[in-house]
Short mmCIF file of C-alpha atoms in Angstrom, two decimals:
data_model
loop_
_atom_site.label_atom_id
_atom_site.label_comp_id
_atom_site.label_asym_id
_atom_site.label_seq_id
_atom_site.Cartn_x
_atom_site.Cartn_y
_atom_site.Cartn_z
CA UNK A 704 57.38 9.03 45.58
CA UNK A 705 54.55 7.67 43.44
CA UNK A 706 54.85 7.97 39.66
CA UNK A 707 51.23 9.13 39.51
CA UNK A 708 50.54 11.47 42.40
CA UNK A 709 47.07 11.27 43.84
CA UNK A 710 45.26 13.38 46.37
CA UNK A 711 45.30 11.82 49.85
CA UNK A 712 42.75 13.14 52.35
CA UNK A 713 43.09 11.41 55.70
CA UNK A 714 44.08 8.03 54.21
CA UNK A 715 41.30 8.36 51.64
CA UNK A 716 42.77 8.53 48.15
CA UNK A 717 41.25 10.12 45.06
CA UNK A 718 42.40 11.04 41.58
CA UNK A 719 44.17 14.38 41.40
CA UNK A 720 42.81 17.06 39.04
CA UNK A 721 43.53 16.10 35.45
CA UNK A 722 44.21 12.45 36.32
CA UNK A 723 40.81 11.12 35.25
CA UNK A 724 41.46 8.50 32.55
CA UNK A 725 40.31 9.33 29.05
CA UNK A 726 40.39 5.76 27.66
CA UNK A 727 36.72 4.80 27.52
CA UNK A 728 37.65 1.14 27.01
CA UNK A 729 38.31 0.86 30.74
CA UNK A 730 36.32 3.60 32.42
CA UNK A 731 33.06 5.46 32.56
CA UNK A 732 31.58 7.72 35.26
CA UNK A 733 30.18 4.72 37.18
CA UNK A 734 33.57 2.98 37.41
CA UNK A 735 35.71 6.00 38.34
CA UNK A 736 36.62 6.50 42.02
CA UNK A 737 34.03 8.26 44.15
CA UNK A 738 35.41 11.69 45.12
CA UNK A 739 36.28 11.99 48.81
CA UNK A 740 33.63 14.66 49.27
CA UNK A 741 30.96 12.21 48.05
CA UNK A 742 32.03 9.42 50.41
CA UNK A 743 29.57 10.09 53.21
CA UNK A 744 27.91 6.81 54.19
CA UNK A 745 27.95 6.57 57.98
CA UNK A 746 27.92 3.67 60.42
CA UNK A 747 24.13 3.87 60.45
CA UNK A 748 23.96 3.69 56.66
CA UNK A 749 25.98 0.47 56.59
CA UNK A 750 24.09 -1.02 59.53
CA UNK A 751 20.78 -0.14 57.87
CA UNK A 752 22.03 -1.65 54.62
CA UNK A 753 22.67 -4.99 56.33
CA UNK A 754 19.48 -4.93 58.36
CA UNK A 755 17.56 -4.26 55.16
CA UNK A 756 19.36 -7.04 53.30
CA UNK A 757 19.22 -9.65 56.07
CA UNK A 758 15.52 -9.26 56.83
CA UNK A 759 14.02 -11.13 53.90
CA UNK A 760 12.10 -14.32 53.24
CA UNK A 761 15.08 -16.49 52.15
CA UNK A 762 16.97 -15.46 55.32
CA UNK A 763 13.91 -16.40 57.38
CA UNK A 764 13.76 -19.77 55.63
CA UNK A 765 17.42 -20.65 56.28
CA UNK A 766 16.58 -22.04 59.72
CA UNK A 767 13.67 -24.04 58.33
CA UNK A 768 15.90 -25.53 55.65
CA UNK A 769 18.36 -26.74 58.28
CA UNK A 770 15.59 -28.12 60.50
CA UNK A 771 14.20 -29.95 57.47
CA UNK A 772 17.63 -31.57 57.12
CA UNK A 773 17.36 -32.94 60.67
CA UNK A 774 18.81 -30.28 62.96
CA UNK A 775 16.98 -28.97 66.01
CA UNK A 776 16.49 -25.21 66.32
CA UNK A 777 19.58 -24.70 68.49
CA UNK A 778 21.81 -26.45 65.96
CA UNK A 779 20.27 -24.46 63.11
CA UNK A 780 20.77 -21.09 64.83
CA UNK A 781 24.31 -22.06 65.85
CA UNK A 782 25.17 -22.97 62.24
CA UNK A 783 23.77 -19.69 60.92
CA UNK A 784 25.52 -17.64 63.63
CA UNK A 785 28.92 -19.22 63.05
CA UNK A 786 28.63 -18.84 59.27
CA UNK A 787 27.94 -15.12 59.49
CA UNK A 788 30.75 -14.51 61.94
CA UNK A 789 33.12 -16.33 59.58
CA UNK A 790 32.02 -14.51 56.43
CA UNK A 791 32.31 -11.13 58.18
CA UNK A 792 36.12 -11.44 58.03
CA UNK A 793 36.47 -11.48 54.22
CA UNK A 794 33.72 -8.86 54.07
CA UNK A 795 35.76 -6.38 56.12
CA UNK A 796 39.01 -7.20 54.33
CA UNK A 797 37.71 -6.62 50.82
CA UNK A 798 35.58 -3.71 52.00
CA UNK A 799 38.70 -1.80 53.09
CA UNK A 800 39.51 -0.69 49.54
CA UNK A 801 36.16 1.08 49.22
CA UNK A 802 36.57 3.98 51.66
CA UNK A 803 40.28 4.27 50.90
CA UNK A 804 40.16 4.39 47.09
CA UNK A 805 36.47 4.86 46.22
CA UNK A 806 36.53 2.05 43.66
CA UNK A 807 33.96 -0.69 42.96
CA UNK A 808 34.68 -4.42 43.04
CA UNK A 809 35.49 -4.95 39.32
CA UNK A 810 38.07 -2.14 39.41
CA UNK A 811 39.65 -3.57 42.59
CA UNK A 812 39.85 -6.94 40.82
CA UNK A 813 41.99 -5.34 38.10
CA UNK A 814 44.91 -5.15 40.53
CA UNK A 815 45.01 -8.94 40.86
CA UNK A 816 43.44 -10.33 37.66
CA UNK A 817 44.59 -7.57 35.32
CA UNK A 818 42.72 -4.71 33.70
CA UNK A 819 41.07 -7.13 31.27
CA UNK A 820 41.27 -10.26 33.39
CA UNK A 821 39.08 -8.63 36.03
CA UNK A 822 36.16 -9.41 33.75
CA UNK A 823 36.56 -13.09 34.66
CA UNK A 824 35.95 -12.39 38.35
CA UNK A 825 33.29 -9.78 37.57
CA UNK A 826 31.29 -12.04 35.26
CA UNK A 827 31.31 -14.91 37.78
CA UNK A 828 29.97 -12.53 40.42
CA UNK A 829 27.47 -11.07 37.95
CA UNK A 830 26.15 -14.49 36.93
CA UNK A 831 25.57 -15.44 40.56
CA UNK A 832 23.88 -12.11 41.29
CA UNK A 833 21.58 -12.44 38.28
CA UNK A 834 20.48 -15.86 39.50
CA UNK A 835 19.94 -14.53 43.03
CA UNK A 836 17.96 -11.62 41.65
CA UNK A 837 15.65 -14.05 39.89
CA UNK A 838 15.28 -16.22 43.03
CA UNK A 839 14.46 -13.28 45.28
CA UNK A 840 12.05 -11.79 42.73
CA UNK A 841 10.24 -15.11 42.39
CA UNK A 842 9.99 -15.55 46.17
CA UNK A 843 8.82 -11.96 46.64
CA UNK A 844 6.33 -12.21 43.79
CA UNK A 845 4.99 -15.46 45.21
CA UNK A 846 4.52 -13.82 48.61
CA UNK A 847 2.58 -10.96 47.06
CA UNK A 848 0.46 -13.49 45.14
CA UNK A 849 -0.46 -15.37 48.32
CA UNK A 850 -1.37 -12.25 50.30
CA UNK A 851 -3.38 -10.67 47.48
CA UNK A 852 -5.21 -13.97 47.07
CA UNK A 853 -6.19 -13.83 50.73
CA UNK A 854 -7.39 -10.22 50.39
CA UNK A 855 -9.34 -10.56 47.14
CA UNK A 856 -10.21 -14.26 47.09
CA UNK A 857 -10.15 -16.44 43.98
CA UNK A 858 -6.77 -14.99 43.05
CA UNK A 859 -5.16 -18.43 42.86
CA UNK A 860 -7.95 -19.95 40.78
CA UNK A 861 -7.03 -18.04 37.63
CA UNK A 862 -6.20 -19.80 34.39
CA UNK A 863 -2.73 -21.34 34.34
CA UNK A 864 0.22 -20.46 32.15
CA UNK A 865 3.21 -22.78 32.31
CA UNK A 866 1.69 -24.67 35.23
CA UNK A 867 1.11 -21.56 37.38
CA UNK A 868 -1.86 -19.13 37.62
CA UNK A 869 -1.43 -16.12 35.37
CA UNK A 870 -1.96 -13.93 38.43
CA UNK A 871 1.26 -15.33 39.93
CA UNK A 872 3.17 -14.41 36.78
CA UNK A 873 1.59 -10.94 36.96
CA UNK A 874 2.82 -10.46 40.55
CA UNK A 875 6.27 -11.64 39.51
CA UNK A 876 6.36 -9.18 36.57
CA UNK A 877 5.10 -6.17 38.54
CA UNK A 878 7.56 -6.84 41.34
CA UNK A 879 10.36 -7.17 38.77
CA UNK A 880 9.52 -3.79 37.25
CA UNK A 881 9.23 -2.06 40.64
CA UNK A 882 12.73 -3.11 41.69
CA UNK A 883 14.40 -1.98 38.49
CA UNK A 884 12.56 1.34 38.66
CA UNK A 885 14.11 2.04 42.08
CA UNK A 886 17.69 1.07 41.21
CA UNK A 887 17.45 3.01 37.96
CA UNK A 888 17.52 6.17 40.09
CA UNK A 889 21.03 5.35 41.30
CA UNK A 890 22.97 4.57 44.48
CA UNK A 891 21.86 7.65 46.43
CA UNK A 892 18.24 6.57 46.00
CA UNK A 893 19.23 3.11 47.28
CA UNK A 894 20.86 4.64 50.38
CA UNK A 895 17.72 6.59 51.21
CA UNK A 896 15.52 3.55 50.63
CA UNK A 897 17.63 1.35 52.92
CA UNK A 898 17.61 3.97 55.69
CA UNK A 899 13.85 3.81 56.20
CA UNK A 900 13.29 0.24 54.96
CA UNK A 901 15.43 -1.28 57.75
CA UNK A 902 13.35 -0.08 60.74
CA UNK A 903 10.08 -0.74 58.88
CA UNK A 904 10.98 -4.38 58.30
CA UNK A 905 12.16 -4.83 61.90
CA UNK A 906 8.81 -3.55 63.18
CA UNK A 907 6.99 -5.90 60.81
CA UNK A 908 8.96 -8.94 61.99
CA UNK A 909 8.44 -8.08 65.67
CA UNK A 910 4.74 -7.50 65.04
CA UNK A 911 4.54 -11.02 63.62
CA UNK A 912 6.21 -12.39 66.76
CA UNK A 913 3.82 -10.54 69.07
CA UNK A 914 0.79 -11.60 67.03
CA UNK A 915 1.63 -15.31 67.03
CA UNK A 916 2.73 -15.20 70.68
CA UNK A 917 -0.58 -13.71 71.81
CA UNK A 918 -2.55 -16.07 69.59
CA UNK A 919 -0.66 -19.10 70.90
CA UNK A 920 -0.62 -18.06 74.55
CA UNK A 921 3.03 -19.09 74.53
CA UNK A 922 5.18 -21.15 72.22
CA UNK A 923 4.74 -24.67 70.95
CA UNK A 924 6.68 -27.87 71.17
CA UNK A 925 9.14 -27.11 68.40
CA UNK A 926 11.60 -25.61 70.90
CA UNK A 927 11.62 -28.91 72.76
CA UNK A 928 12.00 -31.16 69.73
CA UNK A 929 15.30 -33.09 69.80
CA UNK A 930 17.63 -33.17 66.84
CA UNK A 931 17.14 -36.12 64.49
CA UNK A 932 20.89 -36.03 63.92
CA UNK A 933 22.14 -35.85 67.51
CA UNK A 934 25.64 -34.49 68.00
CA UNK A 935 27.51 -37.44 66.57
CA UNK A 936 28.94 -38.22 63.13
CA UNK A 937 25.54 -37.94 61.49
CA UNK A 938 25.24 -34.31 62.62
CA UNK A 939 28.74 -33.32 61.52
CA UNK A 940 28.21 -34.84 58.09
CA UNK A 941 25.31 -32.40 57.64
CA UNK A 942 26.82 -29.52 59.61
CA UNK A 943 29.90 -28.81 57.50
CA UNK A 944 28.21 -28.64 54.07
CA UNK A 945 25.40 -26.65 55.69
CA UNK A 946 27.92 -24.26 57.26
CA UNK A 947 29.57 -23.71 53.88
CA UNK A 948 26.14 -23.14 52.35
CA UNK A 949 25.23 -20.58 55.01
CA UNK A 950 28.55 -18.83 54.38
CA UNK A 951 27.78 -18.90 50.66
CA UNK A 952 24.53 -17.07 51.35
CA UNK A 953 26.52 -13.85 51.86
CA UNK A 954 29.79 -14.84 50.18
CA UNK A 955 28.55 -12.91 47.17
CA UNK A 956 28.79 -9.67 49.14
CA UNK A 957 32.24 -10.59 50.47
CA UNK A 958 33.43 -9.96 46.90
CA UNK A 959 31.55 -6.86 45.86
CA UNK A 960 31.17 -5.09 49.19
CA UNK A 961 33.50 -2.34 47.82
CA UNK A 962 30.55 -1.39 45.58
CA UNK A 963 29.01 0.01 48.79
CA UNK A 964 31.99 0.84 51.00
CA UNK A 965 33.35 3.11 48.24
CA UNK A 966 30.74 5.58 49.48
CA UNK A 967 31.90 5.23 53.11
CA UNK A 968 32.99 8.23 55.16
CA UNK A 969 35.91 6.17 56.50
CA UNK A 970 37.07 2.74 57.63
CA UNK A 971 35.40 3.09 61.02
CA UNK A 972 32.02 3.56 59.36
CA UNK A 973 32.23 0.42 57.26
CA UNK A 974 33.82 -1.76 59.95
CA UNK A 975 31.38 -0.83 62.73
CA UNK A 976 28.41 -0.70 60.38
CA UNK A 977 29.03 -4.16 58.97
CA UNK A 978 29.93 -5.70 62.31
CA UNK A 979 26.77 -4.36 63.90
CA UNK A 980 24.63 -5.10 60.87
CA UNK A 981 25.52 -8.56 59.53
CA UNK A 982 26.11 -11.23 62.21
CA UNK A 983 23.83 -9.73 64.85
CA UNK A 984 20.95 -9.26 62.44
CA UNK A 985 21.22 -12.73 60.93
CA UNK A 986 21.41 -14.39 64.37
CA UNK A 987 18.42 -12.46 65.70
CA UNK A 988 16.46 -13.10 62.53
CA UNK A 989 17.13 -16.84 62.78
CA UNK A 990 15.92 -16.81 66.39
CA UNK A 991 12.86 -14.83 65.38
CA UNK A 992 12.11 -17.38 62.67
CA UNK A 993 12.33 -20.22 65.17
CA UNK A 994 10.15 -18.54 67.83
CA UNK A 995 7.44 -17.52 65.37
CA UNK A 996 7.42 -20.99 63.83
CA UNK A 997 7.19 -22.54 67.27
CA UNK A 998 4.20 -20.33 68.02
CA UNK A 999 2.57 -21.38 64.76
CA UNK A 1000 2.90 -25.02 65.82
CA UNK A 1001 1.05 -24.26 69.06
CA UNK A 1002 -1.76 -22.52 67.17
CA UNK A 1003 -2.14 -24.65 64.05
CA UNK A 1004 -0.76 -28.00 65.15
CA UNK A 1005 2.08 -27.98 62.63
CA UNK A 1006 5.11 -25.68 62.24
CA UNK A 1007 4.70 -23.08 59.50
CA UNK A 1008 8.15 -21.84 58.49
CA UNK A 1009 7.07 -19.63 55.61
CA UNK A 1010 6.09 -16.22 57.07
CA UNK A 1011 3.87 -15.43 54.08
CA UNK A 1012 1.93 -18.66 54.52
CA UNK A 1013 1.58 -17.91 58.23
CA UNK A 1014 0.36 -14.34 57.80
CA UNK A 1015 -2.11 -15.51 55.16
CA UNK A 1016 -3.98 -17.34 57.93
CA UNK A 1017 -5.15 -14.10 59.53
CA UNK A 1018 -8.56 -12.63 58.71
CA UNK A 1019 -7.47 -9.05 59.40
CA UNK A 1020 -7.39 -7.00 56.21
CA UNK A 1021 -5.12 -4.44 57.90
CA UNK A 1022 -2.74 -7.21 58.99
CA UNK A 1023 -2.64 -8.63 55.50
CA UNK A 1024 -1.99 -5.24 53.93
CA UNK A 1025 0.79 -4.48 56.43
CA UNK A 1026 2.33 -7.88 55.74
CA UNK A 1027 2.07 -7.25 52.00
CA UNK A 1028 3.94 -3.97 52.27
CA UNK A 1029 6.54 -5.55 54.58
CA UNK A 1030 7.20 -8.39 52.14
CA UNK A 1031 7.54 -5.87 49.33
CA UNK A 1032 9.99 -3.65 51.20
CA UNK A 1033 12.01 -6.51 52.69
CA UNK A 1034 12.51 -8.29 49.39
CA UNK A 1035 13.21 -5.13 47.42
CA UNK A 1036 15.73 -4.06 50.06
CA UNK A 1037 17.87 -7.18 49.79
CA UNK A 1038 17.40 -7.81 46.11
CA UNK A 1039 18.45 -4.41 44.86
CA UNK A 1040 21.39 -4.02 47.22
CA UNK A 1041 22.73 -7.57 47.03
CA UNK A 1042 21.80 -8.65 43.51
CA UNK A 1043 21.47 -5.65 41.21
CA UNK A 1044 24.22 -3.24 42.27
CA UNK A 1045 27.04 -5.75 41.73
CA UNK A 1046 26.15 -7.04 38.24
CA UNK A 1047 25.35 -3.48 37.14
CA UNK A 1048 28.96 -2.51 37.91
CA UNK A 1049 30.33 -5.85 36.68
CA UNK A 1050 28.62 -5.61 33.29
CA UNK A 1051 29.66 -1.98 33.00
CA UNK A 1052 33.24 -3.11 33.56
CA UNK A 1053 32.87 -5.56 30.66
CA UNK A 1054 32.03 -2.85 28.12
CA UNK A 1055 32.30 0.65 29.65
CA UNK A 1056 31.56 2.37 26.35
CA UNK A 1057 28.26 0.55 25.87
CA UNK A 1058 27.03 -0.35 29.35
CA UNK A 1059 26.59 2.08 32.19
CA UNK A 1060 25.21 1.29 35.65
CA UNK A 1061 21.57 1.61 34.60
CA UNK A 1062 21.92 -0.58 31.51
CA UNK A 1063 23.75 -3.16 33.58
CA UNK A 1064 20.82 -3.22 36.00
CA UNK A 1065 18.37 -3.82 33.15
CA UNK A 1066 20.48 -6.68 31.78
CA UNK A 1067 20.54 -8.20 35.27
CA UNK A 1068 16.77 -8.12 35.40
CA UNK A 1069 16.41 -9.92 32.08
CA UNK A 1070 18.96 -12.63 32.91
CA UNK A 1071 17.34 -13.12 36.32
CA UNK A 1072 14.17 -14.25 34.57
CA UNK A 1073 15.87 -16.40 31.95
CA UNK A 1074 17.53 -18.67 34.55
CA UNK A 1075 14.06 -19.85 35.71
CA UNK A 1076 14.55 -19.23 39.46
CA UNK A 1077 11.51 -21.28 40.45
CA UNK A 1078 13.51 -24.44 39.72
CA UNK A 1079 16.51 -23.53 41.92
CA UNK A 1080 14.39 -23.35 45.09
CA UNK A 1081 12.32 -26.47 44.53
CA UNK A 1082 13.93 -28.58 47.33
CA UNK A 1083 16.16 -27.88 50.38
CA UNK A 1084 18.83 -30.23 48.99
CA UNK A 1085 18.97 -28.48 45.63
CA UNK A 1086 18.89 -25.01 47.21
CA UNK A 1087 21.34 -25.52 50.09
CA UNK A 1088 23.78 -28.16 48.88
CA UNK A 1089 23.80 -27.76 45.10
CA UNK A 1090 23.14 -24.07 44.46
CA UNK A 1091 24.64 -22.46 47.58
CA UNK A 1092 27.47 -24.99 47.82
CA UNK A 1093 28.54 -24.49 44.20
CA UNK A 1094 28.30 -20.73 44.42
CA UNK A 1095 30.24 -20.63 47.67
CA UNK A 1096 33.12 -22.64 46.27
CA UNK A 1097 33.62 -20.39 43.26
CA UNK A 1098 33.18 -17.11 45.10
CA UNK A 1099 35.47 -18.20 47.92
CA UNK A 1100 38.17 -18.82 45.33
CA UNK A 1101 37.87 -15.30 43.92
CA UNK A 1102 37.79 -13.81 47.44
CA UNK A 1103 41.03 -15.58 48.32
CA UNK A 1104 42.81 -13.96 45.37
CA UNK A 1105 41.45 -10.48 46.13
CA UNK A 1106 42.45 -10.69 49.79
CA UNK A 1107 45.91 -12.09 49.02
CA UNK A 1108 46.63 -9.41 46.43
CA UNK A 1109 45.34 -6.41 48.36
CA UNK A 1110 46.57 -7.30 51.85
CA UNK A 1111 49.58 -9.62 51.42
CA UNK A 1112 51.08 -8.69 48.06
CA UNK A 1113 50.36 -4.96 47.90
CA UNK A 1114 49.82 -4.13 51.59
CA UNK A 1115 46.72 -2.07 50.63
CA UNK A 1116 48.73 0.19 48.26
CA UNK A 1117 47.29 0.79 44.81
CA UNK A 1118 48.00 3.25 42.00
CA UNK A 1119 44.57 4.61 41.07
CA UNK A 1120 45.37 5.92 37.56
CA UNK A 1121 46.95 2.62 36.51
CA UNK A 1122 43.75 0.72 37.29
CA UNK A 1123 42.16 2.47 34.30
CA UNK A 1124 44.81 2.25 31.60
CA UNK A 1125 46.62 -0.20 29.36
CA UNK A 1126 50.37 -0.70 29.66
CA UNK A 1127 50.63 0.01 33.39
CA UNK A 1128 51.58 -2.30 36.27
CA UNK A 1129 48.14 -3.93 36.24
CA UNK A 1130 48.29 -4.73 32.53
CA UNK A 1131 50.44 -7.83 33.08
CA UNK A 1132 50.31 -9.83 29.80
CA UNK A 1133 47.76 -8.33 27.43
CA UNK A 1134 45.62 -7.23 30.37
CA UNK A 1135 45.61 -10.65 32.09
CA UNK A 1136 47.51 -11.86 35.16
CA UNK A 1137 48.02 -15.55 34.39
CA UNK A 1138 48.95 -16.23 38.03
CA UNK A 1139 45.54 -15.09 39.20
CA UNK A 1140 43.87 -17.23 36.53
CA UNK A 1141 45.97 -20.24 37.57
CA UNK A 1142 45.14 -19.73 41.25
CA UNK A 1143 41.46 -19.42 40.38
CA UNK A 1144 41.51 -22.57 38.25
CA UNK A 1145 43.27 -24.67 40.90
CA UNK A 1146 41.20 -23.29 43.78
CA UNK A 1147 37.96 -23.70 41.81
CA UNK A 1148 38.66 -27.33 40.94
CA UNK A 1149 39.55 -28.16 44.54
CA UNK A 1150 36.45 -26.34 45.84
CA UNK A 1151 33.77 -27.74 43.54
CA UNK A 1152 35.44 -30.63 41.73
CA UNK A 1153 34.06 -33.11 44.25
CA UNK A 1154 30.47 -31.84 44.03
CA UNK A 1155 28.06 -34.72 44.51
CA UNK A 1156 24.35 -35.33 44.97
CA UNK A 1157 22.33 -38.03 46.66
CA UNK A 1158 20.49 -40.22 44.17
CA UNK A 1159 17.58 -38.27 42.73
CA UNK A 1160 18.40 -35.17 44.79
CA UNK A 1161 20.58 -33.14 42.43
CA UNK A 1162 22.47 -32.88 39.15
CA UNK A 1163 25.81 -34.34 40.22
CA UNK A 1164 26.91 -38.00 40.28
CA UNK A 1165 26.76 -39.67 43.68
CA UNK A 1166 30.50 -40.40 43.62
CA UNK A 1167 31.31 -36.74 42.77
CA UNK A 1168 32.40 -35.02 39.58
CA UNK A 1169 36.00 -35.90 40.49
CA UNK A 1170 35.70 -38.77 43.00
CA UNK A 1171 39.14 -38.08 44.48
CA UNK A 1172 37.99 -34.59 45.51
CA UNK A 1173 34.64 -35.64 46.99
CA UNK A 1174 35.88 -35.29 50.62
CA UNK A 1175 36.62 -31.59 49.96
CA UNK A 1176 33.18 -30.79 48.54
CA UNK A 1177 31.61 -30.24 51.96
CA UNK A 1178 34.12 -27.46 52.66
CA UNK A 1179 33.96 -25.76 49.25
CA UNK A 1180 34.06 -22.12 50.30
CA UNK A 1181 36.92 -22.59 52.80
CA UNK A 1182 38.89 -24.83 50.42
CA UNK A 1183 38.52 -22.40 47.53
CA UNK A 1184 39.48 -19.36 49.59
CA UNK A 1185 42.49 -20.98 51.29
CA UNK A 1186 43.83 -22.68 48.16
CA UNK A 1187 43.63 -19.63 45.91
CA UNK A 1188 45.01 -17.30 48.60
CA UNK A 1189 48.06 -19.47 49.25
CA UNK A 1190 48.75 -20.30 45.60
CA UNK A 1191 48.34 -16.71 44.39
CA UNK A 1192 50.62 -15.40 47.13
CA UNK A 1193 53.26 -18.03 46.32
CA UNK A 1194 53.16 -17.32 42.59
CA UNK A 1195 53.42 -13.55 43.04
CA UNK A 1196 56.26 -13.82 45.55
CA UNK A 1197 58.11 -16.19 43.26
CA UNK A 1198 57.86 -13.50 40.57
CA UNK A 1199 59.21 -10.89 42.95
CA UNK A 1200 62.24 -13.03 43.84
CA UNK A 1201 63.07 -13.16 40.15
CA UNK A 1202 63.24 -9.33 40.07
CA UNK A 1203 65.73 -8.05 42.71
CA UNK A 1204 64.69 -4.44 42.16
CA UNK A 1205 61.04 -5.14 42.67
CA UNK A 1206 58.51 -6.03 40.03
CA UNK A 1207 56.30 -3.37 38.41
CA UNK A 1208 53.32 -5.71 38.47
CA UNK A 1209 53.03 -5.09 42.20
CA UNK A 1210 51.71 -1.62 41.54
CA UNK A 1211 52.92 1.65 42.97
CA UNK A 1212 52.11 2.99 46.43
CA UNK A 1213 49.97 6.09 46.62
#
């Protein structure tokens, strides 16, 4: 029998009446479990969420980044497809806690890192999300700037501020405000937005394919271009770091997917919804990117990978306006869901008394500007190898600990009330589980310690930060996940062997 009885409705657990924690140091209304009655996201909602998030300009540009590195289109699409199939596994594993317990990512992390230690994992995820929010906002604002310039003319000839036209900064600022205004209305508003945004963006992308196909009378030579890398050692030396980078593209969500699945009507909804929504959408979107770019080569004599740049070549005002709205909706859809929801919860977890979900979203917006996102996307090498590779290594390490704790150590059994109070089984030592911190430190060093850059192509030394670990750098996400998972499991099981009657730090079954 559990020490703290909880209501269990069809394998979906919620706090029993009177169990809601009163200690505001560790809880507020945004962090408490979603009541079972309010968990009503369906398979369509989760599928629409992923369609809305996957259909965006950076996703479109993934294939172009890989082609720029020397792959042909088949190799690029294969790399993207495999990466999204791989990352779906951790996504479903961490997402399981959402429909069952109704808790967000930072609260789930308390079981493994400790009630206070969870802030370490949450702040790493929040920092990454803030940077992504800035990147997506800059890309979206730039797209709006280009399309408005085509409609009005002279838009790009405005006086410059900081090396860019003031009109570009205006588009960036307006787009920034629009996104925060939507998320400020809460998660239900986000669900409704994603439901209609997904089909709208699909129609826009298919319209672009039809338009360029008709204009080209077929597709260009890009589909016939051979790989500059071949299929030998030169290809594999680019493939593995690229694969890890493509995994890193959604590895952020593999941590905080409980922020969404906590609203799920059941496990079937989140499993089917994510399986239908993530890999299939990303594969089809990569193919769409390649076909449209190939058509652009037939029409304009050179491949145009940027969809905004391509659409800007039309003289149709209606086409430009439709493209403008599509860029707005597509970028807002991914940016709010992927890069605002998580840090809003994560920052709320840091100081529940002071920061609620809405304040966390506002802080995210400010930090997203301060990191100067226009610098992170300046070159494919910096974007794919340095930024995505580094992020993937760290987030894979945290994911390994979460999966090990929830599935191997606790067998999906958690005590909900104890996740919100001091002195319980998740308090460990002063609120920190030193074994989780140790596993994170070791896994993180192994994952990113060998980070290196080609001369003049990035911030790291050519021989690697830790030369001995350089061979592991190309597999950062996998190394981090595997190392932390194995080490955390070993450390926790060693603790259990030292306590024949079981150890309270394992939590109590519900």
